[in-house]
Short mmCIF file of C-alpha atoms and ligand atoms in Angstrom, two decimals:
data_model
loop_
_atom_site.label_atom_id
_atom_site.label_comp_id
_atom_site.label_asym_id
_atom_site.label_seq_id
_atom_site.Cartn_x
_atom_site.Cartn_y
_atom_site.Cartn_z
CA UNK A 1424 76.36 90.04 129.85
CA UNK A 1425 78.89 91.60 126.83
CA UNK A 1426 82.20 93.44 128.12
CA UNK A 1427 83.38 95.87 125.39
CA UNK A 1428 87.17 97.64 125.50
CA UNK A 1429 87.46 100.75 123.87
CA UNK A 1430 91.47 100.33 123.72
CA UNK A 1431 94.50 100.56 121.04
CA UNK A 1432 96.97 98.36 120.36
CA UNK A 1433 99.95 99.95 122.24
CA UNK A 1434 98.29 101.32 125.01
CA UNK A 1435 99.48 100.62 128.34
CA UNK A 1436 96.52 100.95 130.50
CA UNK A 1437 94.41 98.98 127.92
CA UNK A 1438 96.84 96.42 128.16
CA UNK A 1439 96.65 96.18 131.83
CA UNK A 1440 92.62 95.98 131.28
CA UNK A 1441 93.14 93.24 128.73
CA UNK A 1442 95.37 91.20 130.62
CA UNK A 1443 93.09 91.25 133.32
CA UNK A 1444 90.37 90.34 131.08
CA UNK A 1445 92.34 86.83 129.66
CA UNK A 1446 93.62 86.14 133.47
CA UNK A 1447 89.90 86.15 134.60
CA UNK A 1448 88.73 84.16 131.60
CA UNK A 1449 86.15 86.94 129.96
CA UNK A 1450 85.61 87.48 126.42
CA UNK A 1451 85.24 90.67 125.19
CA UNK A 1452 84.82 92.18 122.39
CA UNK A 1453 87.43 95.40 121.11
CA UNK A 1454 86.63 98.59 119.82
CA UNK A 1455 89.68 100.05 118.35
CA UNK A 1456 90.16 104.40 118.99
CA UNK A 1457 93.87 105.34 117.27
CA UNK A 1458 95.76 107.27 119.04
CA UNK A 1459 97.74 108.39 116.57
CA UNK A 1460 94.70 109.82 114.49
CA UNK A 1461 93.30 111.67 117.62
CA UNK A 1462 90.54 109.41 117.67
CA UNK A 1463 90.40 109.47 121.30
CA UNK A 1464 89.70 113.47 121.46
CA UNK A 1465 86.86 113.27 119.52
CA UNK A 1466 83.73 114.43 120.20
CA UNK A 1467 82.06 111.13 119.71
CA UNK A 1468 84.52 109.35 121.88
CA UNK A 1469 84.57 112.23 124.58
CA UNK A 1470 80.91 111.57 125.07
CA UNK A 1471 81.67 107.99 126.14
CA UNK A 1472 85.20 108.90 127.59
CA UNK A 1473 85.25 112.36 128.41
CA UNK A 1474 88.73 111.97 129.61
CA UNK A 1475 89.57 111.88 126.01
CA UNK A 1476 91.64 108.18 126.52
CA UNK A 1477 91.55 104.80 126.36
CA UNK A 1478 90.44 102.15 127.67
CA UNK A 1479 87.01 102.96 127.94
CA UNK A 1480 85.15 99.62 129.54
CA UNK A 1481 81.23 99.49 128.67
CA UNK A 1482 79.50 96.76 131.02
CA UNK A 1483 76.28 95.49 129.26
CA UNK A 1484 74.11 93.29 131.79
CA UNK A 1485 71.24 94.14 130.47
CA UNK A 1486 69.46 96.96 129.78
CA UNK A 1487 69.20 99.69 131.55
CA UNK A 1488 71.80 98.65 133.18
CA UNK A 1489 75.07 99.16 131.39
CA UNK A 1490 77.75 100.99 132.83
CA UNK A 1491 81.39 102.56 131.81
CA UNK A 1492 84.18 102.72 133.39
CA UNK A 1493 86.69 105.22 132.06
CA UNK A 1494 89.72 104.75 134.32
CA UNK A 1495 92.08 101.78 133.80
CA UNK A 1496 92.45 101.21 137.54
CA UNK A 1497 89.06 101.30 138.35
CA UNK A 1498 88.13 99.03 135.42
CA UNK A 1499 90.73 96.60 137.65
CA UNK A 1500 89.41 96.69 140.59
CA UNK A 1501 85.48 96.30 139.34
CA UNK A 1502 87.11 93.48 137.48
CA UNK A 1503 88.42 91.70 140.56
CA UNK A 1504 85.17 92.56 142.88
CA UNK A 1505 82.56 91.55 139.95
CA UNK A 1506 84.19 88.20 138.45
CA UNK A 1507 85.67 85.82 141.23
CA UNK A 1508 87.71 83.38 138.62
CA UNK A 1509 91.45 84.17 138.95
CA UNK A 1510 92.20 86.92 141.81
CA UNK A 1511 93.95 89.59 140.87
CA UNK A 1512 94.57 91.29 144.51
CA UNK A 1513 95.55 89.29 147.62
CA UNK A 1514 93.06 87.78 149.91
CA UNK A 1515 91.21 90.73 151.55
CA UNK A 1516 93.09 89.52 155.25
CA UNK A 1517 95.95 90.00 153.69
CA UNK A 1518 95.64 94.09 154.21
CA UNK A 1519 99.42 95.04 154.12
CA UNK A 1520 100.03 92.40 151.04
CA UNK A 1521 97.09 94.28 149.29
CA UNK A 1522 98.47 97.76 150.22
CA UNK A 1523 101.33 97.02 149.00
CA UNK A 1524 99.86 95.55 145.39
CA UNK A 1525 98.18 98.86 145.46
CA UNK A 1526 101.25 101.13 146.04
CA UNK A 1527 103.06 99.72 142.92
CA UNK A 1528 99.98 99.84 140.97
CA UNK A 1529 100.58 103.38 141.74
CA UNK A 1530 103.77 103.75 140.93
CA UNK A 1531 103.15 102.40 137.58
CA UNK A 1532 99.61 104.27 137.02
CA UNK A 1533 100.31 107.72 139.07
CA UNK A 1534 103.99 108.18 138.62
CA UNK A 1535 105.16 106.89 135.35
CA UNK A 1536 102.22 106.81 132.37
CA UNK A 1537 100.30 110.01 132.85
CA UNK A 1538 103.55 111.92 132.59
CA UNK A 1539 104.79 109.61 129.68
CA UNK A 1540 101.81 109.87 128.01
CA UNK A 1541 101.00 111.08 123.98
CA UNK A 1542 99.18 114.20 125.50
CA UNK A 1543 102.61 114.90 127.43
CA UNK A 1544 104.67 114.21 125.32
CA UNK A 1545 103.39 116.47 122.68
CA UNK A 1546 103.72 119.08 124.77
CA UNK A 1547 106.92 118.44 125.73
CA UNK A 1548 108.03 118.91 121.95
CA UNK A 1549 106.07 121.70 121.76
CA UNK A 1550 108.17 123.07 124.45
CA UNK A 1551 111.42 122.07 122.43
CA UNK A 1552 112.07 119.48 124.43
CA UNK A 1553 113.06 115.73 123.25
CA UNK A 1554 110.27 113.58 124.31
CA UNK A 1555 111.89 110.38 124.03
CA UNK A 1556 114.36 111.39 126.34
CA UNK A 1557 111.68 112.63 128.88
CA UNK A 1558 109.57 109.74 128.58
CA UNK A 1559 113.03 107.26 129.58
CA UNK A 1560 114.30 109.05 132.20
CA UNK A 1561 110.78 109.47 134.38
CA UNK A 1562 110.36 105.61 133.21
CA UNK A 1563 113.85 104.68 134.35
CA UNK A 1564 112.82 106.70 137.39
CA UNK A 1565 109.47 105.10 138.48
CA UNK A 1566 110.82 101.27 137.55
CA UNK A 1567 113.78 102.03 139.68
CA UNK A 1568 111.63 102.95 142.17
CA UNK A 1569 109.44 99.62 141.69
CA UNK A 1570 112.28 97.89 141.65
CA UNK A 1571 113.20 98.44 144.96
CA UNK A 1572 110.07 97.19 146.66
CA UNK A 1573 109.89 94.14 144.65
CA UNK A 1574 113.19 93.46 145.69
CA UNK A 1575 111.74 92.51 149.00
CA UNK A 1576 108.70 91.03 148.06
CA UNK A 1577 108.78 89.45 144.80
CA UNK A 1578 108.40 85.32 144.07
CA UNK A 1579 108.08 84.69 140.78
CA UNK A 1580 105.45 87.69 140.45
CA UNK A 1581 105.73 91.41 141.66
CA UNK A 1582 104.22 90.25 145.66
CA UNK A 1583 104.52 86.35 145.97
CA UNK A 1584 103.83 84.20 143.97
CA UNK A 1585 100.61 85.26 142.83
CA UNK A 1586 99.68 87.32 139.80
CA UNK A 1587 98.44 90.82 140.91
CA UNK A 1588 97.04 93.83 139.79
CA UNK A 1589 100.54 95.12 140.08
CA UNK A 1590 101.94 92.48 137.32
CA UNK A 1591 98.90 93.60 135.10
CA UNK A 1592 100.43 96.83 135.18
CA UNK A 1593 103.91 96.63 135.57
CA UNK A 1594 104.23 94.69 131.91
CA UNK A 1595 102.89 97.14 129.52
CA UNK A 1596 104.81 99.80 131.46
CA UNK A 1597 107.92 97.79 130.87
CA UNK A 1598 106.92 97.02 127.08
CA UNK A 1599 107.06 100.76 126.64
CA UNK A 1600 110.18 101.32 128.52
CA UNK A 1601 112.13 98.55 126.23
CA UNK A 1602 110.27 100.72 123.41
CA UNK A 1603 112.60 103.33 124.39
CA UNK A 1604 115.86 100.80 124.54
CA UNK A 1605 115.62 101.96 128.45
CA UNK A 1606 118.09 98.50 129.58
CA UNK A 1607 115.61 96.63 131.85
CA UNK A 1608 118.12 94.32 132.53
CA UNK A 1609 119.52 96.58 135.30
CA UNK A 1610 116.15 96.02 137.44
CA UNK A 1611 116.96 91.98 138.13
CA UNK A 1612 113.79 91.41 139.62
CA UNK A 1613 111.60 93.39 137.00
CA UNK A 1614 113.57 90.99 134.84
CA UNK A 1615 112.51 88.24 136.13
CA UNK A 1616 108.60 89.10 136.94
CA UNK A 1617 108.36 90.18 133.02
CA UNK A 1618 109.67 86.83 132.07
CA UNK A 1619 107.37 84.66 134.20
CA UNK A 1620 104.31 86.61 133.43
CA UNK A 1621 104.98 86.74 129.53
CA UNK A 1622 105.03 83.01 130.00
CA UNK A 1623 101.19 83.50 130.65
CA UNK A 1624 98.88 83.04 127.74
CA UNK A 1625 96.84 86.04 128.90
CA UNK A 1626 99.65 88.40 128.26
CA UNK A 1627 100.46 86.93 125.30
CA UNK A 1628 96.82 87.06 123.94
CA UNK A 1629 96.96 90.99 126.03
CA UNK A 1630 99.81 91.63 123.89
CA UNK A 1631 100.49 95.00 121.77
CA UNK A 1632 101.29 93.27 118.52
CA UNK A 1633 98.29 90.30 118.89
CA UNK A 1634 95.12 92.78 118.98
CA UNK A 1635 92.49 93.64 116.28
CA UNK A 1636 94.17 96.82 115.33
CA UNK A 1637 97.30 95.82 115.33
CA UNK A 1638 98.84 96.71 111.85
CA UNK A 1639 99.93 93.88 109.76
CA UNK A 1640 103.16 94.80 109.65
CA UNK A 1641 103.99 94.21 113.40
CA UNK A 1642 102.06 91.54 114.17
CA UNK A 1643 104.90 88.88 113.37
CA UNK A 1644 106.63 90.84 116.86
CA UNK A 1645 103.91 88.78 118.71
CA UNK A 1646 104.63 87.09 122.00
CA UNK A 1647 104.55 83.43 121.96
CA UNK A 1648 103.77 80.88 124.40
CA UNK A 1649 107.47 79.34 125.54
N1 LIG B 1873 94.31 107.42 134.07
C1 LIG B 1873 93.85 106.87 132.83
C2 LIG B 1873 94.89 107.20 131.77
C3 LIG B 1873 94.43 106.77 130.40
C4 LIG B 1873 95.43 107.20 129.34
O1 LIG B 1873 96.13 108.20 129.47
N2 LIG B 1873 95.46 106.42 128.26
C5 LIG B 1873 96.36 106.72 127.20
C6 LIG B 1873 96.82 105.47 126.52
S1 LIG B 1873 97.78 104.44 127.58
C7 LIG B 1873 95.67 107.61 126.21
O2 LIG B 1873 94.51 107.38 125.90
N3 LIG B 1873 96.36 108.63 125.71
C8 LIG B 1873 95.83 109.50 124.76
C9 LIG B 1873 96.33 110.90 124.84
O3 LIG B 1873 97.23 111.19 125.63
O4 LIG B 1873 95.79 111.72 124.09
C10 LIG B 1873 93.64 105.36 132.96
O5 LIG B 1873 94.35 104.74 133.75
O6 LIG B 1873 92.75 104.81 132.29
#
């Protein structure tokens, strides 16, 4: 079996694939698309993606029967059901833990990226608007909001003290945000998740400035194992 990520450096939702990936132990091999060079809207990637982003997961287990998956949180979940190794979800008893896993998931992938993303942001400086400023305040916005349920939940991860789906997501997100100098510091328990789970060598390796196509340049901006 080979598990390929189409996915670019600073993506969030490929990061959220990739840590996923390292927490579960699979090796994979990356297929860089930039972003910046539109590579994701063309027609050759639209054929594989046709949602014109990344990541793009390709599941090879054999001919015929390899698969995609073009959504991020859908590439989590098939993650989690497929490969036992580390769980990324609570235990299935566990239905209001689980739900509640899912509903920051959501936050991060339904209310902040798809209206920070490149496509929206080009749009909003097409419109004469300052996209920076856009993408910080619906950022500041969602991780408030995430911030107040992990308030009640948290251990040293976003629902116990288990990694979840939830961390997977919430640390790219939060990489951007910091991107933006949006203070995290005011969300204490954020904080404190972000610091345990970049303490995990599958974030580190999952890290923006440690992938194939990083450029040169950044890659000294690496995480490192504490
Ligand atoms: N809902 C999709 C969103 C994917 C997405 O928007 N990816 C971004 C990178 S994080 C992208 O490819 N953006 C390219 C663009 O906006 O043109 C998922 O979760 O996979």
């Amino acid at each position: 079996m080979s598990i390929i990520i189409y996915s670019y450096f600073r993506s969030s939702c490929s990061a959220r694939v990739r840590i996923a990936l390292h927490l579960k132990d699979l090796s994979y091999e990356t297929v860089p698309v930039n972003l910046l060079k539109g590579e994701q809207l063309s027609e050759e990637h639209r054929k594989l993606n046709p949602s014109g982003s990344v990541p793009l997961l390709v599941i090879n287990a054999g001919m015929p029967t390899e698969f995609k998956i073009s959504q991020s949180v859908a590439a989590l979940e098939y993650l989690e059901e497929a490969f036992p190794g580390q769980s990324i979800l609570p235990p299935a008893s566990d239905h209001a833990a689980r739900a509640t896993v899912r509903a920051l998931v959501d936050i991060v992938c339904c209310d902040i990226q798809p209206v920070t993303n490149l496509r929206i942001m080009n749009r909003v400086r097409k419109l004469g608007g300052v996209a920076e400023d856009w993408n910080r305040e619906l950022m500041e916005e969602g991780l408030r909001a995430y911030e107040s349920v992990v308030a009640d939940v948290a251990g040293k991860y976003s629902v116990g003290d288990t990694v979840t789906m939830a961390d997977c997501c919430l640390v790219p997100a939060v990489w951007n945000a910091q991107r933006l100098s949006l203070d995290i510091e005011q969300f204490p328990t954020i904080s404190r998740i972000v610091e345990n789970m970049q303490r995990l060598e599958a974030v580190v390796n999952a890290h923006y400035f440690s992938q194939p196509d990083t450029p040169e340049d950044l890659r000294s901006g690496r995480l490192l194992l504490s």
